[in-house]
Amino acid sequence: MSNGNAERETLLSESSKAVAVEILVHGAQSRARLAQRMGLSPATLTRSVRPLVDAGVLIEADAVRNPGRGRAFLPLDVVPERFRFIGVKLTDKAIYAVVTDVRSRVLDQVTVELRSLQVGDVVDAVTAVVGDIRSRSEQPVTAVGVTVGGRVEDGELVANSPFLHWRDVPLRSLLSTAIGLPVHLDNDVVGLTKSQQWFGHGKGFSSFALLTVGAGVGYGLVINDVMVPTFVTPVSHYPVDPSGPLCPLGHRGCMTAFLSSQSIASAVSAAHGRIIGYDDVLEMAKGGDPTAVRVVREAARALGRATSAITALTGVSRIILSGEGVHLVDVAWPSVEEGRAEYDIDRALHGELILRPMDFIEWARGAAVIAIQQEFPGTQMAIQ
């Protein structure tokens, strides 16, 4: 029997989805501003907005009065409380997980040591972490995003992860079955780049690049608001100095040879005849240790050369530097500048470097954004 309060489903148009994303990323806006920014007629905007408002995805926020005697208007905004997402960043040592709202604000977080890299053990561990953090969420979780270091194919397969020592692992389907929620899988630098594009230091820039250094070298690129597929291995082994050190794969003077935390630590350890960690190398460089100073400066110069190449090849004016090893920039900034200017004739063409160290919780937030971009606002809405 029919019920006047029964829900019905309406399929969202592409313009409705675009309006929802525009408000999600750029904040509350009036209907007039939305129509202007998106090039929509008032009638099309009304048709696009109505199902989102009826479903409670958008609300009319507090009235804002125009300057002078203009009428007040009710800007449209998203309802952050409507959605919850879980982001999981996998490393070879730990699981980092967060719960976020639809604007990727972190509401809860947890870090759990990973005791085994066997696929079944990792799936069980991630399932347990998601179950724990999900149980503490005040709202139902919409979806889970998972990111790993390495090559991910078709959002399904971890084709090659040197950190996890995995090849051809169908991680998404394994986790989706175990968790019982939609799961979205991608490379960790992709997640971090998308997070910066929608909610971070790339927001408001139609084109930018992200370069990360740490255990490995990562690269993300956005051109004209579209994320361009980049391939991890060629970038991480991009040659910056033909007379530089060898990387583990035998490439001389590539980015990995200069910039990975292991390469930097190994070079200083070998000179001193003892094992020295990466953070200790940076401290030694600050203190004036000759070997540490030389190695860190060479790494910083290589980083500068890499950013110069990115600007020259892509034309981006903003490059975000991040990763757990990016603090070498603080220690040797003049060497970064030397590397940037080494092959440049016109310094005015330099891109803008934005230094933003991000911990693994921030990478987990990037995983949540993978899920947000896939799920928000949905393909259809339940309307009362």
Short mmCIF file of N, CA, C and O in Angstrom, two decimals, residues 24-25 102-104 194-203 365 369 372-373:
data_model
loop_
_atom_site.label_atom_id
_atom_site.label_comp_id
_atom_site.label_asym_id
_atom_site.label_seq_id
_atom_site.Cartn_x
_atom_site.Cartn_y
_atom_site.Cartn_z
N LEU A 24 30.35 21.98 -2.93
CA LEU A 24 31.20 21.23 -2.00
C LEU A 24 32.60 21.81 -1.96
O LEU A 24 33.18 22.04 -0.90
N VAL A 25 33.18 22.06 -3.12
CA VAL A 25 34.57 22.48 -3.20
C VAL A 25 34.73 23.97 -2.88
O VAL A 25 35.65 24.35 -2.15
N VAL A 102 32.04 15.12 4.46
CA VAL A 102 32.10 15.19 3.00
C VAL A 102 33.08 16.24 2.50
O VAL A 102 33.49 16.22 1.35
N ARG A 103 33.50 17.15 3.38
CA ARG A 103 34.54 18.12 3.01
C ARG A 103 35.91 17.67 3.52
O ARG A 103 36.83 18.47 3.61
N SER A 104 36.03 16.41 3.82
CA SER A 104 37.27 15.75 4.23
C SER A 104 37.85 16.27 5.54
O SER A 104 39.04 16.10 5.80
N LYS A 194 44.47 14.57 -5.30
CA LYS A 194 43.04 14.90 -5.37
C LYS A 194 42.59 15.65 -4.12
O LYS A 194 41.74 16.55 -4.20
N SER A 195 43.14 15.28 -2.98
CA SER A 195 42.82 15.99 -1.75
C SER A 195 43.27 17.44 -1.82
O SER A 195 42.54 18.36 -1.42
N GLN A 196 44.47 17.67 -2.36
CA GLN A 196 44.95 19.03 -2.50
C GLN A 196 44.15 19.80 -3.54
O GLN A 196 43.94 21.00 -3.41
N GLN A 197 43.66 19.11 -4.56
CA GLN A 197 42.89 19.77 -5.61
C GLN A 197 41.55 20.29 -5.09
O GLN A 197 41.17 21.43 -5.37
N TRP A 198 40.85 19.49 -4.33
CA TRP A 198 39.52 19.87 -3.87
C TRP A 198 39.53 20.64 -2.56
O TRP A 198 38.73 21.57 -2.38
N PHE A 199 40.43 20.28 -1.65
CA PHE A 199 40.33 20.82 -0.29
C PHE A 199 41.65 21.37 0.26
O PHE A 199 41.68 21.79 1.41
N GLY A 200 42.71 21.38 -0.53
CA GLY A 200 44.01 21.74 0.01
C GLY A 200 44.67 22.89 -0.73
O GLY A 200 44.01 23.84 -1.18
N HIS A 201 45.97 22.79 -0.90
CA HIS A 201 46.77 23.90 -1.41
C HIS A 201 46.71 24.02 -2.92
O HIS A 201 47.30 24.94 -3.48
N GLY A 202 46.01 23.12 -3.59
CA GLY A 202 45.77 23.27 -5.02
C GLY A 202 44.39 23.84 -5.31
O GLY A 202 44.06 24.13 -6.47
N LYS A 203 43.58 24.01 -4.29
CA LYS A 203 42.22 24.53 -4.47
C LYS A 203 42.28 25.94 -5.04
O LYS A 203 43.02 26.80 -4.56
N ARG A 365 43.68 10.92 4.78
CA ARG A 365 42.63 11.86 4.36
C ARG A 365 42.53 11.88 2.84
O ARG A 365 41.43 11.96 2.27
N VAL A 369 39.31 11.15 0.29
CA VAL A 369 38.89 11.97 -0.83
C VAL A 369 38.68 11.13 -2.09
O VAL A 369 37.79 11.43 -2.90
N ILE A 372 35.23 10.11 -1.60
CA ILE A 372 34.32 11.24 -1.72
C ILE A 372 34.08 11.58 -3.19
O ILE A 372 32.94 11.77 -3.64
N GLN A 373 35.15 11.64 -3.97
CA GLN A 373 35.00 12.00 -5.38
C GLN A 373 34.21 10.94 -6.16
O GLN A 373 33.53 11.27 -7.13
#
